Amino acid sequence: MILLAAMFAMFQAVFAGAASAGMSGGLTEGLVADGAIAGGGSVIVFLPQILILENLG
């Protein structure tokens, strides 16, 4: 129960801080910023390694 209470308090603190800093965007904005752009960036970072391993195998 102590762990759950600590996790809930941390969750509330993070989202309260984000809301007060003006980072409360809509669903579409969050989907584009956190989903498409961050996901695409992750693929681009590993693309050279993927291509090198594909050519070796």
PDB file of C-alpha atoms in Angstrom, residues 2-56:
ATOM      1  CA  ILE A   2       2.900   2.341   0.710  1.00  0.00           C
ATOM      2  CA  LEU A   3       4.321   1.718  -2.764  1.00  0.00           C
ATOM      3  CA  LEU A   4       0.961   2.399  -4.408  1.00  0.00           C
ATOM      4  CA  ALA A   5       0.554   5.614  -2.418  1.00  0.00           C
ATOM      5  CA  ALA A   6       4.061   6.759  -3.378  1.00  0.00           C
ATOM      6  CA  MET A   7       3.475   5.943  -7.061  1.00  0.00           C
ATOM      7  CA  PHE A   8       0.152   7.802  -7.054  1.00  0.00           C
ATOM      8  CA  ALA A   9       1.720  10.842  -5.367  1.00  0.00           C
ATOM      9  CA  MET A  10       4.547  10.909  -7.923  1.00  0.00           C
ATOM     10  CA  PHE A  11       2.077  10.579 -10.816  1.00  0.00           C
ATOM     11  CA  GLN A  12      -0.026  13.460  -9.498  1.00  0.00           C
ATOM     12  CA  ALA A  13       3.034  15.640  -8.897  1.00  0.00           C
ATOM     13  CA  VAL A  14       4.344  15.145 -12.425  1.00  0.00           C
ATOM     14  CA  PHE A  15       1.040  15.908 -14.113  1.00  0.00           C
ATOM     15  CA  ALA A  16       0.271  18.861 -11.826  1.00  0.00           C
ATOM     16  CA  GLY A  17       3.688  20.308 -12.656  1.00  0.00           C
ATOM     17  CA  ALA A  18       3.155  19.786 -16.366  1.00  0.00           C
ATOM     18  CA  ALA A  19      -0.281  21.428 -16.247  1.00  0.00           C
ATOM     19  CA  SER A  20       1.057  24.453 -14.386  1.00  0.00           C
ATOM     20  CA  ALA A  21       3.900  24.805 -16.904  1.00  0.00           C
ATOM     21  CA  GLY A  22       1.412  24.967 -19.765  1.00  0.00           C
ATOM     22  CA  MET A  23       2.164  21.550 -21.206  1.00  0.00           C
ATOM     23  CA  SER A  24      -1.392  20.268 -21.251  1.00  0.00           C
ATOM     24  CA  GLY A  25      -1.988  19.664 -24.952  1.00  0.00           C
ATOM     25  CA  GLY A  26      -4.853  17.927 -26.631  1.00  0.00           C
ATOM     26  CA  LEU A  27      -5.064  14.316 -27.681  1.00  0.00           C
ATOM     27  CA  THR A  28      -4.036  15.016 -31.267  1.00  0.00           C
ATOM     28  CA  GLU A  29      -1.097  17.176 -30.239  1.00  0.00           C
ATOM     29  CA  GLY A  30       0.145  14.496 -27.853  1.00  0.00           C
ATOM     30  CA  LEU A  31      -0.302  11.785 -30.454  1.00  0.00           C
ATOM     31  CA  VAL A  32       1.721  13.689 -33.032  1.00  0.00           C
ATOM     32  CA  ALA A  33       4.441  14.967 -30.689  1.00  0.00           C
ATOM     33  CA  ASP A  34       4.908  11.894 -28.520  1.00  0.00           C
ATOM     34  CA  GLY A  35       3.865   9.198 -30.970  1.00  0.00           C
ATOM     35  CA  ALA A  36       4.772  10.011 -34.526  1.00  0.00           C
ATOM     36  CA  ILE A  37       7.772  12.294 -34.054  1.00  0.00           C
ATOM     37  CA  ALA A  38       9.348  10.409 -31.130  1.00  0.00           C
ATOM     38  CA  GLY A  39       8.655   7.039 -32.752  1.00  0.00           C
ATOM     39  CA  GLY A  40      10.091   8.151 -36.061  1.00  0.00           C
ATOM     40  CA  GLY A  41      13.155   9.510 -34.293  1.00  0.00           C
ATOM     41  CA  SER A  42      13.697   6.179 -32.588  1.00  0.00           C
ATOM     42  CA  VAL A  43      13.621   4.370 -35.927  1.00  0.00           C
ATOM     43  CA  ILE A  44      15.986   6.877 -37.536  1.00  0.00           C
ATOM     44  CA  VAL A  45      18.500   6.487 -34.683  1.00  0.00           C
ATOM     45  CA  PHE A  46      18.730   2.718 -35.197  1.00  0.00           C
ATOM     46  CA  LEU A  47      18.435   2.764 -39.001  1.00  0.00           C
ATOM     47  CA  PRO A  48      22.227   2.694 -39.674  1.00  0.00           C
ATOM     48  CA  GLN A  49      22.683  -0.333 -37.400  1.00  0.00           C
ATOM     49  CA  ILE A  50      19.734  -2.099 -39.025  1.00  0.00           C
ATOM     50  CA  LEU A  51      21.111  -1.464 -42.510  1.00  0.00           C
ATOM     51  CA  ILE A  52      24.629  -2.608 -41.555  1.00  0.00           C
ATOM     52  CA  LEU A  53      23.323  -5.822 -39.979  1.00  0.00           C
ATOM     53  CA  GLU A  54      21.047  -6.450 -42.959  1.00  0.00           C
ATOM     54  CA  ASN A  55      23.989  -6.202 -45.351  1.00  0.00           C
ATOM     55  CA  LEU A  56      26.139  -8.537 -43.228  1.00  0.00           C
TER      56      LEU A  56
END
